[in-house]
PDB file of C-alpha atoms in Angstrom:
ATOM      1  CA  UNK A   1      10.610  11.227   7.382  1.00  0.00           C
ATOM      2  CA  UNK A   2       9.790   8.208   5.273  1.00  0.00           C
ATOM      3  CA  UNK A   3       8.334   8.586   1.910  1.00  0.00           C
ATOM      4  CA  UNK A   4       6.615   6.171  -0.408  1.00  0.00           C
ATOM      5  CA  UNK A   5       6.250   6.720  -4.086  1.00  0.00           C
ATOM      6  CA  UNK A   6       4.612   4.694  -6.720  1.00  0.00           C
ATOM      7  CA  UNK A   7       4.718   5.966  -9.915  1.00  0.00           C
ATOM      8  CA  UNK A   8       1.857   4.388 -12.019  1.00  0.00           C
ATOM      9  CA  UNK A   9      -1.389   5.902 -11.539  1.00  0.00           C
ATOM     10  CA  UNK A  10      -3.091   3.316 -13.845  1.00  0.00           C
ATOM     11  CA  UNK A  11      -2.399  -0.222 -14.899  1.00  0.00           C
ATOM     12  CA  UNK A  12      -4.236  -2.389 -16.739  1.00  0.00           C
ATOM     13  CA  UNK A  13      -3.827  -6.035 -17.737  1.00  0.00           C
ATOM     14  CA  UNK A  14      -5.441  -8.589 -19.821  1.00  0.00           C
ATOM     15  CA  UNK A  15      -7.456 -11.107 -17.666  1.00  0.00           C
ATOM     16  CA  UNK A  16      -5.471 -14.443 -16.914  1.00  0.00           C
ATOM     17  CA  UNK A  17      -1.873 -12.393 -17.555  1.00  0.00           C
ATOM     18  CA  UNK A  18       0.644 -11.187 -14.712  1.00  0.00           C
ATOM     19  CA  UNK A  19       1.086  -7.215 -13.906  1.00  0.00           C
ATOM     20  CA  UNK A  20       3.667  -5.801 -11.705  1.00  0.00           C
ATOM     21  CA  UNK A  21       2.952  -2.568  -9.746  1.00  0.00           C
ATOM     22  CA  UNK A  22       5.645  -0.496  -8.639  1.00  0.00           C
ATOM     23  CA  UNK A  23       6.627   0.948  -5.544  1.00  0.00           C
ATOM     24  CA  UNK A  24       9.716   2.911  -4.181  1.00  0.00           C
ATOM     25  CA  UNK A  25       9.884   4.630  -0.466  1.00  0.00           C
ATOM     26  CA  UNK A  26      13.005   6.412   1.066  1.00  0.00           C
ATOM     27  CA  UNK A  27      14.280   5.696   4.569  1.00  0.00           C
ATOM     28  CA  UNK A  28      17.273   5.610   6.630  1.00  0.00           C
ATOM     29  CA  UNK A  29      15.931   2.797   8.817  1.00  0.00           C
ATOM     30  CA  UNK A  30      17.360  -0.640   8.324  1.00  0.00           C
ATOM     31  CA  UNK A  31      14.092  -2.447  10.263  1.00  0.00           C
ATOM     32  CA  UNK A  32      11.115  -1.605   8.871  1.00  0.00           C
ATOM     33  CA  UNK A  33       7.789  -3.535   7.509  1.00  0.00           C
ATOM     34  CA  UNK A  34       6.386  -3.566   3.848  1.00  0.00           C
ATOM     35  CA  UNK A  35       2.396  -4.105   3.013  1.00  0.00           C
ATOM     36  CA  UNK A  36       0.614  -4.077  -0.190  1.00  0.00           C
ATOM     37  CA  UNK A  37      -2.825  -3.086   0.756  1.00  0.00           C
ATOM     38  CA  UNK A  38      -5.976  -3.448  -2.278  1.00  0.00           C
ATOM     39  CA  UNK A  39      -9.154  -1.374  -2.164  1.00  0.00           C
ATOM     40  CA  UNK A  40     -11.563  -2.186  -4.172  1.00  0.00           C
ATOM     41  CA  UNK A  41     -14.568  -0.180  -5.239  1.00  0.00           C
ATOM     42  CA  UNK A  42     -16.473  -1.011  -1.709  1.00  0.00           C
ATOM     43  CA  UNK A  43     -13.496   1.098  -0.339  1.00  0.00           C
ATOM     44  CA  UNK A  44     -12.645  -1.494   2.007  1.00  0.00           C
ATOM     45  CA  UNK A  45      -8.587  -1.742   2.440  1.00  0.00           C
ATOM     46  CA  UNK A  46      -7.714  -5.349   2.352  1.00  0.00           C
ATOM     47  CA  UNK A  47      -3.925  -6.852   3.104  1.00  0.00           C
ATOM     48  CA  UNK A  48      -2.838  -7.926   0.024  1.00  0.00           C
ATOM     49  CA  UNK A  49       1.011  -9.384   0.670  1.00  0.00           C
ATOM     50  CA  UNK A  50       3.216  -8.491   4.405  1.00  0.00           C
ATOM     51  CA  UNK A  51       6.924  -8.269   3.751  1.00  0.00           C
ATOM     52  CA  UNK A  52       9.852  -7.606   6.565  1.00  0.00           C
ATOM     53  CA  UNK A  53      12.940  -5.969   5.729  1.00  0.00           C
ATOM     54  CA  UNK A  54      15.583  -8.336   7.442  1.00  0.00           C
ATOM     55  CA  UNK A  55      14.028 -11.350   5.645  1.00  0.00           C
ATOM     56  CA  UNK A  56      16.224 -11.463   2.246  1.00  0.00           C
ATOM     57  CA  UNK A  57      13.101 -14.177   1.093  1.00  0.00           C
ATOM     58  CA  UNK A  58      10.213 -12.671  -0.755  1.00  0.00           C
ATOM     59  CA  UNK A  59       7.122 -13.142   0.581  1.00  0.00           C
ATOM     60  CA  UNK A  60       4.011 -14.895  -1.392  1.00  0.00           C
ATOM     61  CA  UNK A  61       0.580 -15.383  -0.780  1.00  0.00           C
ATOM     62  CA  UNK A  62      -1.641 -17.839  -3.595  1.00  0.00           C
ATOM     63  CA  UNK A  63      -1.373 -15.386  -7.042  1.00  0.00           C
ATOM     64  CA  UNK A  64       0.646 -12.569  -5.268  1.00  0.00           C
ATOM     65  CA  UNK A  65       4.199 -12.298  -4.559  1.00  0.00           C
ATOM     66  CA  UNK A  66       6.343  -9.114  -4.243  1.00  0.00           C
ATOM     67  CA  UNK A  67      10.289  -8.523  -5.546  1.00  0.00           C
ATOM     68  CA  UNK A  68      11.605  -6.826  -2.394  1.00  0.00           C
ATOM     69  CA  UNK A  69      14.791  -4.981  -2.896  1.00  0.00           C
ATOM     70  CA  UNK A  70      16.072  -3.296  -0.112  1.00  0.00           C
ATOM     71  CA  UNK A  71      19.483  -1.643  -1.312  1.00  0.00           C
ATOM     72  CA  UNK A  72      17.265  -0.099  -3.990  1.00  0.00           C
ATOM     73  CA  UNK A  73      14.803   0.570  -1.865  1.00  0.00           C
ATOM     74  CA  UNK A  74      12.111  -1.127  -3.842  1.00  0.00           C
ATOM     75  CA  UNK A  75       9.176  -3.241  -3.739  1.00  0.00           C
ATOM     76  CA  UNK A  76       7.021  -4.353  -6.588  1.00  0.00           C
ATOM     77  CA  UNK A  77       4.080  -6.357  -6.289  1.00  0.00           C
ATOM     78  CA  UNK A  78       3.070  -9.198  -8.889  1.00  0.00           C
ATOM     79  CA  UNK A  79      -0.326 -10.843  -9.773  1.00  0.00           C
ATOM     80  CA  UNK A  80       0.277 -13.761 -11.825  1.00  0.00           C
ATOM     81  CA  UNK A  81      -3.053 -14.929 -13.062  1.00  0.00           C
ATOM     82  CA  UNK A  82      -4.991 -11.691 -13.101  1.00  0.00           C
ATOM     83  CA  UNK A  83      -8.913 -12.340 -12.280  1.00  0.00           C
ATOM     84  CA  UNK A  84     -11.492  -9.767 -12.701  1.00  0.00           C
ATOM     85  CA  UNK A  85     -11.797  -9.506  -8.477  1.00  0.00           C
ATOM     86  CA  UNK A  86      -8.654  -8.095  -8.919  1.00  0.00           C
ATOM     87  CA  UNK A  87      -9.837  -4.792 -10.134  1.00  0.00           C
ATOM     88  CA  UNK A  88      -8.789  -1.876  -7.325  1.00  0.00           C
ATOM     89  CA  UNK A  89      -6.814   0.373  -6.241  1.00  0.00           C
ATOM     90  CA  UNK A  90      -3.263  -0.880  -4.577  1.00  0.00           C
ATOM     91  CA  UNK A  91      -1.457   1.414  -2.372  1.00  0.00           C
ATOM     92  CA  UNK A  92       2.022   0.088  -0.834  1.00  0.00           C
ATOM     93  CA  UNK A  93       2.596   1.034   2.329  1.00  0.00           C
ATOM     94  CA  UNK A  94       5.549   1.567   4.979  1.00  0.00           C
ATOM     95  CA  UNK A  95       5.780   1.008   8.511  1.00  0.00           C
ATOM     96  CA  UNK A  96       9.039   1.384  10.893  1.00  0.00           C
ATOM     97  CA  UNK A  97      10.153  -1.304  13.284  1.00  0.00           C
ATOM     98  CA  UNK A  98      10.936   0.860  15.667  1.00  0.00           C
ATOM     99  CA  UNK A  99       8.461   1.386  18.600  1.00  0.00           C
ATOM    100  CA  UNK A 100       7.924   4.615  18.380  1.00  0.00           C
ATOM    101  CA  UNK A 101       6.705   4.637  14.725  1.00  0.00           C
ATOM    102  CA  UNK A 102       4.254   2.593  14.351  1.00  0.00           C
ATOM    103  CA  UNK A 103       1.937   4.626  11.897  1.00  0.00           C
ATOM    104  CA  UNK A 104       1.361   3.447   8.005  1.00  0.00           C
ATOM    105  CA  UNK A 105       2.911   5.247   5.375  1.00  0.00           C
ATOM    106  CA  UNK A 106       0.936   5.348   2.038  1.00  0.00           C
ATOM    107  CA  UNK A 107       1.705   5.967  -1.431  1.00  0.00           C
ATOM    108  CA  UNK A 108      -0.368   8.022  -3.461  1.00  0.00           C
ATOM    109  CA  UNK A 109      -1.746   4.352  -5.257  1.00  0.00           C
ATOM    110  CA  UNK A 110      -2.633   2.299  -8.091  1.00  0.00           C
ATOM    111  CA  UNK A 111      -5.946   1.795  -9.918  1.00  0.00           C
ATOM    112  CA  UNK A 112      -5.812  -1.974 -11.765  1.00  0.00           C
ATOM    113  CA  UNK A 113      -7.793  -2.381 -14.372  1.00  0.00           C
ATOM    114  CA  UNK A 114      -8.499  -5.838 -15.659  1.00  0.00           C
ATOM    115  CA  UNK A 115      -9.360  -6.618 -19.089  1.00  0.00           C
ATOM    116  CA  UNK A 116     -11.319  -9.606 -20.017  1.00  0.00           C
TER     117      UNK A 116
ATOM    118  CA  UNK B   1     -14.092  -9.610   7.098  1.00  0.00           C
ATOM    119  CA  UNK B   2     -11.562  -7.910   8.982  1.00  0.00           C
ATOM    120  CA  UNK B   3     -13.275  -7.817  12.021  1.00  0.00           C
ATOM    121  CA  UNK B   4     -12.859  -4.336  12.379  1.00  0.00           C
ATOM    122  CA  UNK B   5     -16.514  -2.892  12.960  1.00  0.00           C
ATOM    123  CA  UNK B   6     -17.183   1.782  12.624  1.00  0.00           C
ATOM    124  CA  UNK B   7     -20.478   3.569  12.708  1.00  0.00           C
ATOM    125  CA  UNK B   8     -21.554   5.181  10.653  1.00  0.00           C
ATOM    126  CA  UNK B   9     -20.901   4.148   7.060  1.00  0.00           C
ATOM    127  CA  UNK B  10     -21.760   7.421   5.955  1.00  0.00           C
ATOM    128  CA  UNK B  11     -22.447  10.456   7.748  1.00  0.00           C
ATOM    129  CA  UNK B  12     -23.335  13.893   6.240  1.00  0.00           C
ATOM    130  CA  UNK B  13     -23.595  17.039   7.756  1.00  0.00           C
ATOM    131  CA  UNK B  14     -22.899  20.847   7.546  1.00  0.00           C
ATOM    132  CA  UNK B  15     -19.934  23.256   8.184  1.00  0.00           C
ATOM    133  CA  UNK B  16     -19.448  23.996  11.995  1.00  0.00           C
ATOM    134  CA  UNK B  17     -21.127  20.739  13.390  1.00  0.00           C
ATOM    135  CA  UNK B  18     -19.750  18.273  15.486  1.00  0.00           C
ATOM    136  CA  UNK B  19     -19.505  14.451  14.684  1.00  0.00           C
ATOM    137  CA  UNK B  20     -18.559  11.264  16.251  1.00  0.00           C
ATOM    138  CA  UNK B  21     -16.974   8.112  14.700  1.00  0.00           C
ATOM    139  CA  UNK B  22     -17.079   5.234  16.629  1.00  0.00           C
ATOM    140  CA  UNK B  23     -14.679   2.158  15.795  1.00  0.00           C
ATOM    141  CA  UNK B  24     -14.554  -1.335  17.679  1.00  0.00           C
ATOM    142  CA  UNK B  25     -11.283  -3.041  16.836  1.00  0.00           C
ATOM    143  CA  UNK B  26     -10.754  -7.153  16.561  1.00  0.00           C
ATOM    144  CA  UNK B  27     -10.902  -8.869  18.828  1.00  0.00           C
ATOM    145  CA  UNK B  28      -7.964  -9.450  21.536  1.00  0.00           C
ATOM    146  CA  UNK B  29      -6.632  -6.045  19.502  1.00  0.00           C
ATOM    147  CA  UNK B  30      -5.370  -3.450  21.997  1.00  0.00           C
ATOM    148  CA  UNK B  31      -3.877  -0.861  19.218  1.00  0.00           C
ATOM    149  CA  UNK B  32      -6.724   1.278  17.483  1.00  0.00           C
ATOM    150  CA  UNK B  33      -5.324   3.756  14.854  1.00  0.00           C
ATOM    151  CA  UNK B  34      -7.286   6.158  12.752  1.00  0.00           C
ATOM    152  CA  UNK B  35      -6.329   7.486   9.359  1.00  0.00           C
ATOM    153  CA  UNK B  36      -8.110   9.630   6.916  1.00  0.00           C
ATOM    154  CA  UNK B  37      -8.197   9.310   3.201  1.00  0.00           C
ATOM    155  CA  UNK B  38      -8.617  12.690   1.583  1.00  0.00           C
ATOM    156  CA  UNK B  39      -8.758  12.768  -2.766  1.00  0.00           C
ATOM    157  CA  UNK B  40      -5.719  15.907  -2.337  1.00  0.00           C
ATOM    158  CA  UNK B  41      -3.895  14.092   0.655  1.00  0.00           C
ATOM    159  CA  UNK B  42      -4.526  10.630  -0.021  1.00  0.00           C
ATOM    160  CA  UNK B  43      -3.978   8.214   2.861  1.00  0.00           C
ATOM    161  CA  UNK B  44      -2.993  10.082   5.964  1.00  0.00           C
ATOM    162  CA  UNK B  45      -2.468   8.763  10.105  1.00  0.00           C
ATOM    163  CA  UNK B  46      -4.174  10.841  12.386  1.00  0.00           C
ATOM    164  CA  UNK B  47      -3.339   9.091  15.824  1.00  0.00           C
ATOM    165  CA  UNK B  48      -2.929   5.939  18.096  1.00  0.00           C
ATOM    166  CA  UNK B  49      -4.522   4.229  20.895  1.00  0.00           C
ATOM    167  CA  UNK B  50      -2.654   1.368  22.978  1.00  0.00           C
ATOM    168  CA  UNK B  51      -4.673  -0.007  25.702  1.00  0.00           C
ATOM    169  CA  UNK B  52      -6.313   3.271  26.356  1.00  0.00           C
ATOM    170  CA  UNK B  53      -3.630   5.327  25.547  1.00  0.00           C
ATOM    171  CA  UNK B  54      -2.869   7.842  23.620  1.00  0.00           C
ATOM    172  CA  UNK B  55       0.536   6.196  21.497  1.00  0.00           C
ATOM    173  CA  UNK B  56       1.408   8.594  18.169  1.00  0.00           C
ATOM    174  CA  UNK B  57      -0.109  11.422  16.776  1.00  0.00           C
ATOM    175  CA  UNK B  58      -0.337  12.545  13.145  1.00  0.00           C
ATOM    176  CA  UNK B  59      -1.683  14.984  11.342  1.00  0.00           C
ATOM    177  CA  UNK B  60      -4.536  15.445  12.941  1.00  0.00           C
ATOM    178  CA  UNK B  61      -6.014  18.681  13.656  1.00  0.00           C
ATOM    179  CA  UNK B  62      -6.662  20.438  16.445  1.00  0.00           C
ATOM    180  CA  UNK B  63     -10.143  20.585  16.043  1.00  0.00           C
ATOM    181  CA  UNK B  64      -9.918  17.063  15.964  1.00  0.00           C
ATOM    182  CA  UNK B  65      -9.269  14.641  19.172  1.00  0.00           C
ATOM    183  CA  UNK B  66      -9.548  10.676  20.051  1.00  0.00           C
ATOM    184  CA  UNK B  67      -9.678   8.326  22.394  1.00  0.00           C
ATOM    185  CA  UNK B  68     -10.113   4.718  23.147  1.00  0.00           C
ATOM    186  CA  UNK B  69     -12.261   3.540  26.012  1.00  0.00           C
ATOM    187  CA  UNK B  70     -11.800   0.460  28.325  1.00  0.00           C
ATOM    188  CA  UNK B  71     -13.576  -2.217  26.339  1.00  0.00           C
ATOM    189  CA  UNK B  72     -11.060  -0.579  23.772  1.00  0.00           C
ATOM    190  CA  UNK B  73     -13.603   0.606  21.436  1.00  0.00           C
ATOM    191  CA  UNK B  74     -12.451   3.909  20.307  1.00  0.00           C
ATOM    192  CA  UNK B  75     -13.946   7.456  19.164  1.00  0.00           C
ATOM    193  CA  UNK B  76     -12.557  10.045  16.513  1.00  0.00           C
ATOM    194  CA  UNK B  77     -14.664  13.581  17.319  1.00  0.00           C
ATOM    195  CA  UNK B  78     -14.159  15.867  14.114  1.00  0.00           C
ATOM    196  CA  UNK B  79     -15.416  19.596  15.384  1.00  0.00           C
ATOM    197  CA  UNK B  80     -15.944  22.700  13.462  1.00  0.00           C
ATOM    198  CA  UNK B  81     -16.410  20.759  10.646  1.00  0.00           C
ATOM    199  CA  UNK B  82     -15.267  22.536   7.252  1.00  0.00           C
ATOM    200  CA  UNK B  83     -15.684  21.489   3.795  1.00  0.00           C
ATOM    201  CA  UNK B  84     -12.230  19.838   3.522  1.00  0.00           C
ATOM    202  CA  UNK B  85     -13.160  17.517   6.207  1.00  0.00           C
ATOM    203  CA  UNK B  86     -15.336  15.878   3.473  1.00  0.00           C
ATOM    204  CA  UNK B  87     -13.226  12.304   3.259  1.00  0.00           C
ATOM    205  CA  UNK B  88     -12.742   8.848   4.466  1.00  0.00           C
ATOM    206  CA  UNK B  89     -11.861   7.726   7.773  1.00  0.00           C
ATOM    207  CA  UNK B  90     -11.000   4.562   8.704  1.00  0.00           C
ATOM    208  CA  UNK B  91      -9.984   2.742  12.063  1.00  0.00           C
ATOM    209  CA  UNK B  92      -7.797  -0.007  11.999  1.00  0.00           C
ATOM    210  CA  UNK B  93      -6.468  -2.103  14.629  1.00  0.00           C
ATOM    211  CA  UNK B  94      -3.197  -4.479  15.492  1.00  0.00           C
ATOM    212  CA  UNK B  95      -2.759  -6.845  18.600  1.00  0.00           C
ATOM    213  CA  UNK B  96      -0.082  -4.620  20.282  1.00  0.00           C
ATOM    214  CA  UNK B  97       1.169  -1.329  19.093  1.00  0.00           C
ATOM    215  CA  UNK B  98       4.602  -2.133  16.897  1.00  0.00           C
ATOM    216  CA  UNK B  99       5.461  -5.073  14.435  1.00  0.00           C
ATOM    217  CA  UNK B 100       2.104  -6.129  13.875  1.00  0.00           C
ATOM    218  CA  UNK B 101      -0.212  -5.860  10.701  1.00  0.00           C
ATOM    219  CA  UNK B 102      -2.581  -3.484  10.752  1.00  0.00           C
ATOM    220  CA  UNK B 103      -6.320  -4.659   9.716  1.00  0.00           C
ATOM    221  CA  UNK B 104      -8.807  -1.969   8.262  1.00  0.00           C
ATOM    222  CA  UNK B 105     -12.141  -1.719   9.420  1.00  0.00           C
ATOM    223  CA  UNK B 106     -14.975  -0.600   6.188  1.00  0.00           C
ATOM    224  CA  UNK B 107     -14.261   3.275   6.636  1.00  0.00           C
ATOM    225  CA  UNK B 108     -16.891   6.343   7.778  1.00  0.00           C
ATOM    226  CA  UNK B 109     -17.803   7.991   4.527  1.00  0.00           C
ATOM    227  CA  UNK B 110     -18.047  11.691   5.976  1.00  0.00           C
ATOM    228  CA  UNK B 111     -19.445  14.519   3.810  1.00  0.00           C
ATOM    229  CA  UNK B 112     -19.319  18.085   4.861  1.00  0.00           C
ATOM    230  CA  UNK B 113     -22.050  20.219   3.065  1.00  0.00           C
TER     231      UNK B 113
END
């Protein structure tokens, strides 16, 4: 079974700085899908940043762009620019290719602070 | 906006009732999937709807069943309800039921007194 670990229950950054969050998950799949998903306090889970495994390019979207390294098994998330909205908790997320997986896998999460 | 709509926002009730949680996906989205968000288990999937059928199952108890309905609105009936039942569930949906994002409708706040 797939697992998904992220190892920093809290981070906090200065407003206006960049933060990476971490995030690890074991499979023996070679397909798969990456997300970085963002709750806020509203609870609300939002799509942060979509990645695909057999796309060597990292994905970006605006202030958010991940470091995808699939050998290590590894996918960080940065925010370049922190703003205050960014405040929440971040869970990564894995999801199998194949069809007959197509359920979310969720780490455990982490709560960003920002500072201003 | 995700365009993921569930009723109730919060619900509270006590051990040994049923309740329903209803959860209209976007639209054109045929996949419905419902996960639970616990403080001790975190995010968990419970099951999947494609089209009206049942697609993947979870951990999701027995005293706890699905389905999704022709106009593809689904409904998550939690029975016997007991104090660790108290959590989050959320519907989200996906255009068909593999390689597609997944968007998150606001989450059923349920409490279990």
């Amino acid at each position: 079974a797939q697992t998904v670990t992220q190892s920093q229950p809290e981070m906090s950054v200065q407003e206006a700085e960049t933060v990476t969050l971490s995030c690890t998950y074991d499979t023996s799949e070679s397909d798969y899908y990456l997300f970085w998903y963002k709750q806020p306090p509203s609870r609300q889970m939002i799509l942060v940043i979509r990645q695909e495994a057999y796309k060597q390019q990292n994905a970006t979207e605006n202030r958010f762009s991940v470091n995808f390294q699939k050998a290590a098994k590894s996918f960080s998330l940065k925010i370049s620019d922190s703003q205050l909205g960014d405040a929440a908790m971040y869970f990564c997320a894995y999801r199998s290719a194949s069809s007959g997986a197509q359920k979310l896998v969720f780490g455990q999460g982490t709560r960003l602070t920002i500072n201003p | 906006d995700s365009g993921v709509t569930q009723t109730p926002k919060h619900l509270i009730t006590a051990t040994g009732q049923r309740v329903t949680l209803r959860c209209s996906p976007r639209s054109g989205d045929l996949s419905v999937y419902w996960y639970q968000q616990s403080l001790d288990q975190g995010l968990q999937f419970l099951i999947q709807y494609y089209n009206g059928e049942e697609r993947a199952k979870g951990n999701i108890l027995e005293r706890f069943s699905a389905q999704q309905f022709p106009d593809l609105h689904s409904e998550l009936n939690l029975s016997s309800l007991e104090l660790g039942d108290s959590a989050l569930y959320f519907c989200a949906s996906s255009v068909r039921d593999y390689q597609e994002t997944q968007y998150f409708g606001p989450g059923t706040r349920l409490l279990v007194l």
